[in-house]
Short mmCIF file of C-alpha atoms in Angstrom, two decimals:
data_model
loop_
_atom_site.label_atom_id
_atom_site.label_comp_id
_atom_site.label_asym_id
_atom_site.label_seq_id
_atom_site.Cartn_x
_atom_site.Cartn_y
_atom_site.Cartn_z
CA MET O 13 -2.24 -25.27 -29.97
CA LEU O 14 -2.64 -23.86 -26.48
CA PHE O 15 -3.00 -25.69 -23.17
CA ASP O 16 -4.65 -23.81 -20.30
CA SER O 17 -3.05 -25.72 -17.45
CA HIS O 18 -5.27 -24.30 -14.69
CA THR O 19 -8.82 -23.03 -14.92
CA HIS O 20 -12.12 -23.26 -13.05
CA LEU O 21 -14.81 -23.58 -15.70
CA ASN O 22 -17.00 -25.19 -13.04
CA SER O 23 -17.24 -21.82 -11.27
CA ARG O 24 -20.73 -20.41 -10.74
CA LYS O 25 -19.53 -17.32 -12.60
CA PHE O 26 -19.85 -19.35 -15.80
CA ASP O 27 -23.32 -20.73 -15.12
CA SER O 28 -25.02 -18.44 -17.62
CA ASP O 29 -22.69 -19.01 -20.59
CA ARG O 30 -20.33 -21.94 -19.89
CA ALA O 31 -20.78 -23.56 -23.31
CA GLU O 32 -20.07 -20.26 -25.04
CA VAL O 33 -16.94 -19.72 -22.90
CA ILE O 34 -15.65 -23.14 -23.92
CA GLU O 35 -16.43 -22.44 -27.58
CA ARG O 36 -14.52 -19.13 -27.40
CA ALA O 37 -11.55 -20.98 -25.95
CA LEU O 38 -11.53 -23.39 -28.91
CA GLU O 39 -11.79 -20.47 -31.33
CA ALA O 40 -8.77 -18.86 -29.61
CA GLY O 41 -6.67 -21.95 -30.28
CA VAL O 42 -7.02 -23.73 -26.94
CA SER O 43 -7.04 -27.46 -27.57
CA ARG O 44 -6.41 -28.82 -24.05
CA ILE O 45 -7.76 -27.63 -20.70
CA LEU O 46 -7.06 -28.74 -17.14
CA ASN O 47 -10.03 -27.87 -14.96
CA VAL O 48 -9.33 -27.84 -11.23
CA GLY O 49 -11.65 -29.19 -8.55
CA TYR O 50 -10.63 -28.30 -5.02
CA ASN O 51 -13.41 -29.07 -2.50
CA ARG O 52 -16.68 -30.93 -1.99
CA GLU O 53 -18.61 -28.57 -4.25
CA THR O 54 -16.23 -28.08 -7.17
CA ILE O 55 -14.89 -31.60 -7.72
CA PRO O 56 -18.16 -33.18 -8.98
CA GLU O 57 -18.74 -30.32 -11.42
CA SER O 58 -15.16 -30.54 -12.64
CA LEU O 59 -15.55 -34.25 -13.29
CA LYS O 60 -18.77 -33.64 -15.24
CA LEU O 61 -16.99 -31.21 -17.56
CA ALA O 62 -14.12 -33.63 -18.12
CA GLU O 63 -16.56 -36.41 -18.95
CA LYS O 64 -18.54 -34.20 -21.34
CA TYR O 65 -15.60 -32.75 -23.32
CA ASP O 66 -12.77 -34.98 -24.56
CA PHE O 67 -10.25 -32.09 -24.49
CA ILE O 68 -10.94 -31.20 -20.84
CA TYR O 69 -9.06 -33.01 -18.07
CA CYS O 70 -9.36 -32.44 -14.36
CA SER O 71 -7.58 -32.55 -11.03
CA VAL O 72 -9.04 -33.36 -7.63
CA GLY O 73 -7.75 -32.01 -4.34
CA TRP O 74 -8.43 -29.82 -1.35
CA HIS O 75 -7.73 -26.08 -1.30
CA PRO O 76 -5.95 -24.74 1.80
CA VAL O 77 -8.71 -22.17 2.34
CA ASP O 78 -11.12 -25.09 2.80
CA ALA O 79 -8.72 -27.28 4.80
CA ILE O 80 -10.72 -26.89 8.01
CA GLU O 81 -13.74 -28.54 6.34
CA ILE O 82 -12.23 -31.80 5.11
CA LYS O 83 -13.59 -34.96 6.73
CA GLU O 84 -12.25 -38.50 6.83
CA GLU O 85 -14.78 -39.66 4.24
CA ASP O 86 -13.45 -36.98 1.89
CA TRP O 87 -10.02 -38.58 1.97
CA ALA O 88 -11.48 -41.91 0.87
CA TRP O 89 -13.42 -40.09 -1.86
CA LEU O 90 -10.30 -38.34 -3.17
CA GLU O 91 -8.42 -41.61 -3.26
CA SER O 92 -11.22 -43.32 -5.19
CA LEU O 93 -11.28 -40.52 -7.79
CA CYS O 94 -7.59 -40.97 -8.62
CA SER O 95 -8.46 -43.96 -10.81
CA HIS O 96 -10.82 -41.91 -13.01
CA ASP O 97 -9.39 -41.83 -16.53
CA LYS O 98 -9.76 -38.04 -16.85
CA VAL O 99 -8.18 -37.21 -13.46
CA VAL O 100 -4.54 -36.39 -14.19
CA ALA O 101 -3.34 -34.62 -11.03
CA ILE O 102 -4.04 -34.04 -7.36
CA GLY O 103 -4.69 -30.48 -6.26
CA GLU O 104 -4.88 -27.71 -5.99
CA MET O 105 -3.32 -28.05 -2.57
CA GLY O 106 -0.88 -25.99 -0.55
CA LEU O 107 -0.89 -23.08 1.85
CA ASP O 108 -2.74 -19.76 1.90
CA TYR O 109 -1.69 -17.37 4.65
CA TYR O 110 -3.62 -14.44 3.15
CA TRP O 111 -7.18 -15.63 3.80
CA ASP O 112 -7.70 -16.37 7.48
CA THR O 113 -10.18 -19.23 7.09
CA SER O 114 -8.17 -22.32 8.08
CA PRO O 115 -5.50 -22.37 10.82
CA LYS O 116 -1.95 -22.77 9.54
CA ASP O 117 -1.40 -26.07 11.33
CA VAL O 118 -4.57 -27.51 9.77
CA GLN O 119 -3.54 -26.30 6.30
CA GLN O 120 -0.12 -27.88 6.71
CA GLU O 121 -1.54 -31.21 7.86
CA VAL O 122 -3.97 -31.38 4.92
CA PHE O 123 -1.17 -30.35 2.54
CA ARG O 124 1.16 -33.09 3.80
CA ARG O 125 -1.53 -35.73 3.61
CA GLN O 126 -2.35 -34.84 0.00
CA ILE O 127 1.31 -35.12 -0.96
CA ALA O 128 1.34 -38.57 0.64
CA LEU O 129 -1.76 -39.51 -1.37
CA ALA O 130 -0.11 -38.29 -4.58
CA ARG O 131 2.96 -40.37 -3.86
CA GLU O 132 0.82 -43.44 -3.21
CA GLN O 133 -1.07 -42.86 -6.46
CA LYS O 134 2.05 -41.77 -8.38
CA MET O 135 0.33 -38.59 -9.60
CA PRO O 136 1.68 -35.03 -10.04
CA ILE O 137 0.43 -32.29 -7.75
CA ILE O 138 -0.82 -28.73 -8.27
CA ILE O 139 0.39 -26.21 -5.69
CA HIS O 140 -1.49 -23.16 -4.43
CA ASN O 141 0.82 -20.80 -2.56
CA ARG O 142 -0.15 -17.42 -1.19
CA ASP O 143 2.15 -15.59 1.21
CA ALA O 144 3.69 -18.90 2.31
CA HIS O 145 6.71 -19.44 0.04
CA ASN O 146 9.18 -20.82 2.57
CA ASP O 147 6.70 -23.11 4.32
CA VAL O 148 5.48 -24.50 1.00
CA VAL O 149 9.01 -25.31 -0.16
CA ASP O 150 9.95 -26.80 3.21
CA ILE O 151 6.91 -29.11 3.21
CA LEU O 152 7.48 -30.18 -0.40
CA ARG O 153 11.05 -31.08 0.52
CA GLU O 154 10.17 -32.82 3.81
CA GLU O 155 7.40 -34.88 2.20
CA ASN O 156 9.58 -35.89 -0.77
CA ALA O 157 7.20 -34.32 -3.28
CA ALA O 158 9.98 -34.44 -5.87
CA GLU O 159 9.12 -38.11 -6.27
CA VAL O 160 5.97 -37.14 -8.22
CA GLY O 161 6.65 -33.50 -9.12
CA GLY O 162 3.97 -31.12 -10.24
CA VAL O 163 3.37 -27.46 -10.93
CA MET O 164 3.60 -24.24 -8.94
CA HIS O 165 0.32 -22.72 -10.10
CA CYS O 166 0.16 -18.96 -10.83
CA PHE O 167 3.65 -18.48 -9.48
CA THR O 168 4.26 -15.24 -7.55
CA GLY O 169 7.63 -15.90 -5.90
CA ASP O 170 11.06 -14.62 -6.85
CA TRP O 171 13.78 -16.47 -8.75
CA GLU O 172 15.33 -17.89 -5.57
CA ILE O 173 12.05 -19.61 -4.65
CA ALA O 174 11.56 -20.70 -8.28
CA LYS O 175 15.00 -22.34 -8.32
CA GLN O 176 14.14 -24.37 -5.23
CA CYS O 177 10.88 -25.49 -6.84
CA LEU O 178 12.68 -26.47 -10.05
CA ASP O 179 15.14 -28.50 -7.98
CA LEU O 180 12.15 -30.30 -6.45
CA ASN O 181 10.98 -31.47 -9.90
CA PHE O 182 8.28 -28.83 -10.36
CA TYR O 183 7.15 -26.85 -13.36
CA ILE O 184 6.46 -23.12 -12.96
CA SER O 185 3.19 -21.75 -14.31
CA PHE O 186 2.30 -18.13 -15.04
CA GLY O 187 -0.99 -16.41 -15.73
CA GLY O 188 -2.52 -12.96 -16.11
CA PRO O 189 -0.22 -11.17 -13.62
CA ILE O 190 2.66 -11.22 -16.14
CA THR O 191 0.60 -8.69 -18.14
CA PHE O 192 -0.05 -6.33 -15.20
CA LYS O 193 1.79 -3.03 -14.87
CA ASN O 194 2.95 -4.09 -11.41
CA GLY O 195 3.88 -7.61 -12.57
CA HIS O 196 7.62 -6.92 -12.71
CA LEU O 197 8.61 -9.77 -10.38
CA ALA O 198 6.56 -12.35 -12.29
CA ARG O 199 8.07 -11.21 -15.60
CA GLU O 200 11.61 -11.27 -14.19
CA THR O 201 11.10 -14.80 -12.87
CA LEU O 202 9.48 -16.08 -16.05
CA ALA O 203 12.44 -14.79 -18.07
CA LYS O 204 14.75 -17.11 -16.09
CA VAL O 205 12.61 -20.26 -15.99
CA PRO O 206 13.96 -22.93 -18.40
CA PRO O 207 11.60 -23.36 -21.37
CA ASP O 208 11.16 -27.07 -20.66
CA ARG O 209 9.75 -26.31 -17.20
CA LEU O 210 7.34 -23.52 -18.17
CA LEU O 211 3.53 -23.64 -18.20
CA ILE O 212 0.81 -21.05 -18.84
CA GLU O 213 -2.68 -20.76 -17.36
CA THR O 214 -5.63 -18.46 -16.76
CA ASP O 215 -6.93 -19.43 -13.29
CA ALA O 216 -10.26 -18.28 -14.74
CA PRO O 217 -12.54 -16.73 -13.60
CA TYR O 218 -9.81 -14.97 -11.57
CA LEU O 219 -6.78 -12.85 -12.53
CA ALA O 220 -7.82 -11.80 -16.02
CA PRO O 221 -4.88 -10.49 -18.07
CA HIS O 222 -4.62 -6.96 -19.46
CA PRO O 223 -6.75 -5.45 -21.00
CA TYR O 224 -9.44 -7.38 -19.08
CA ARG O 225 -7.95 -6.97 -15.62
CA GLY O 226 -10.68 -6.68 -13.00
CA LYS O 227 -13.24 -8.46 -15.19
CA ARG O 228 -14.17 -12.12 -15.35
CA ASN O 229 -11.32 -14.16 -16.75
CA GLU O 230 -11.93 -17.00 -19.21
CA THR O 231 -9.88 -19.75 -20.80
CA ALA O 232 -9.66 -18.03 -24.21
CA TYR O 233 -7.49 -15.36 -22.57
CA VAL O 234 -4.66 -17.86 -22.14
CA ARG O 235 -3.72 -16.68 -25.61
CA LEU O 236 -2.91 -13.25 -24.14
CA VAL O 237 -0.77 -14.91 -21.49
CA ALA O 238 1.06 -16.87 -24.19
CA GLU O 239 1.67 -13.72 -26.23
CA ALA O 240 3.11 -11.92 -23.21
CA ALA O 241 5.24 -14.91 -22.21
CA ALA O 242 6.62 -15.22 -25.74
CA GLN O 243 7.63 -11.57 -25.71
CA ILE O 244 9.33 -11.95 -22.33
CA LYS O 245 11.18 -15.05 -23.55
CA GLY O 246 12.14 -13.45 -26.85
CA ILE O 247 10.61 -16.23 -28.94
CA SER O 248 7.67 -16.48 -31.30
CA PHE O 249 4.13 -17.02 -30.08
CA GLU O 250 4.02 -20.31 -31.98
CA GLU O 251 7.16 -21.60 -30.28
CA LEU O 252 5.93 -20.58 -26.83
CA ALA O 253 2.58 -22.26 -27.45
CA GLU O 254 4.24 -25.47 -28.65
CA ILE O 255 6.67 -25.59 -25.71
CA THR O 256 4.04 -25.04 -23.03
CA TYR O 257 1.59 -27.43 -24.70
CA ARG O 258 4.22 -30.16 -24.77
CA ASN O 259 5.24 -29.47 -21.18
CA ALA O 260 1.66 -29.74 -19.90
CA CYS O 261 1.09 -33.00 -21.78
CA THR O 262 4.31 -34.38 -20.33
CA LEU O 263 3.50 -33.36 -16.76
CA PHE O 264 -0.08 -34.64 -16.84
CA ARG O 265 0.81 -37.71 -18.95
CA ILE O 266 -1.56 -36.86 -21.76
CA SER O 267 -0.71 -38.36 -25.13
#
């Protein structure tokens, strides 16, 4: 049993064959999926998928790239969605200093406010972090995010950053990059992450693992991530799958 802890099946890149993509995921052994909504456009579609399929859950949040676009009515909307029975986390949220679409101060304000919302709702959070390791950790610490915990999605930092995130009550999730030739840092970090704090994901349609790198990713490929992670950890595929499945269910409070 595999749990893809972060995917975007609501992406337009799946419009022509979404049902087939989901069927391939089931055939690959994926039995739970967390689909991530992160702005005005993607959240409704993510909710529709979660309502249609009993094995798909969703998160709702605001991506840092879109931080400049959030309006006050969106905050009320996000808060109202937290009571939906298939919404199990808030996010993805965080900081992205690579894409120059939202000013850093705006990103940080939106990030902090989402952490506050998560604490009010007592829900875990999903963190997007690109080229902003220290600021992300500082804000998580300052806003007492450890109170609810969450997951560092598609982690790209080193072990020192990972240790700080673990101390803040976060799980560490890895995807396709652990299979890349240049993915040495991700593999080194994964090797040190305690098994009970490890998750796997695809981030589909992005970051497809080898041998599909550069092509559209899909949830079925989480099996390739699991195989690579098991090899790095020196355990069987079955054990890695069971551990990460259990961890995801624990984090997102899924029975």
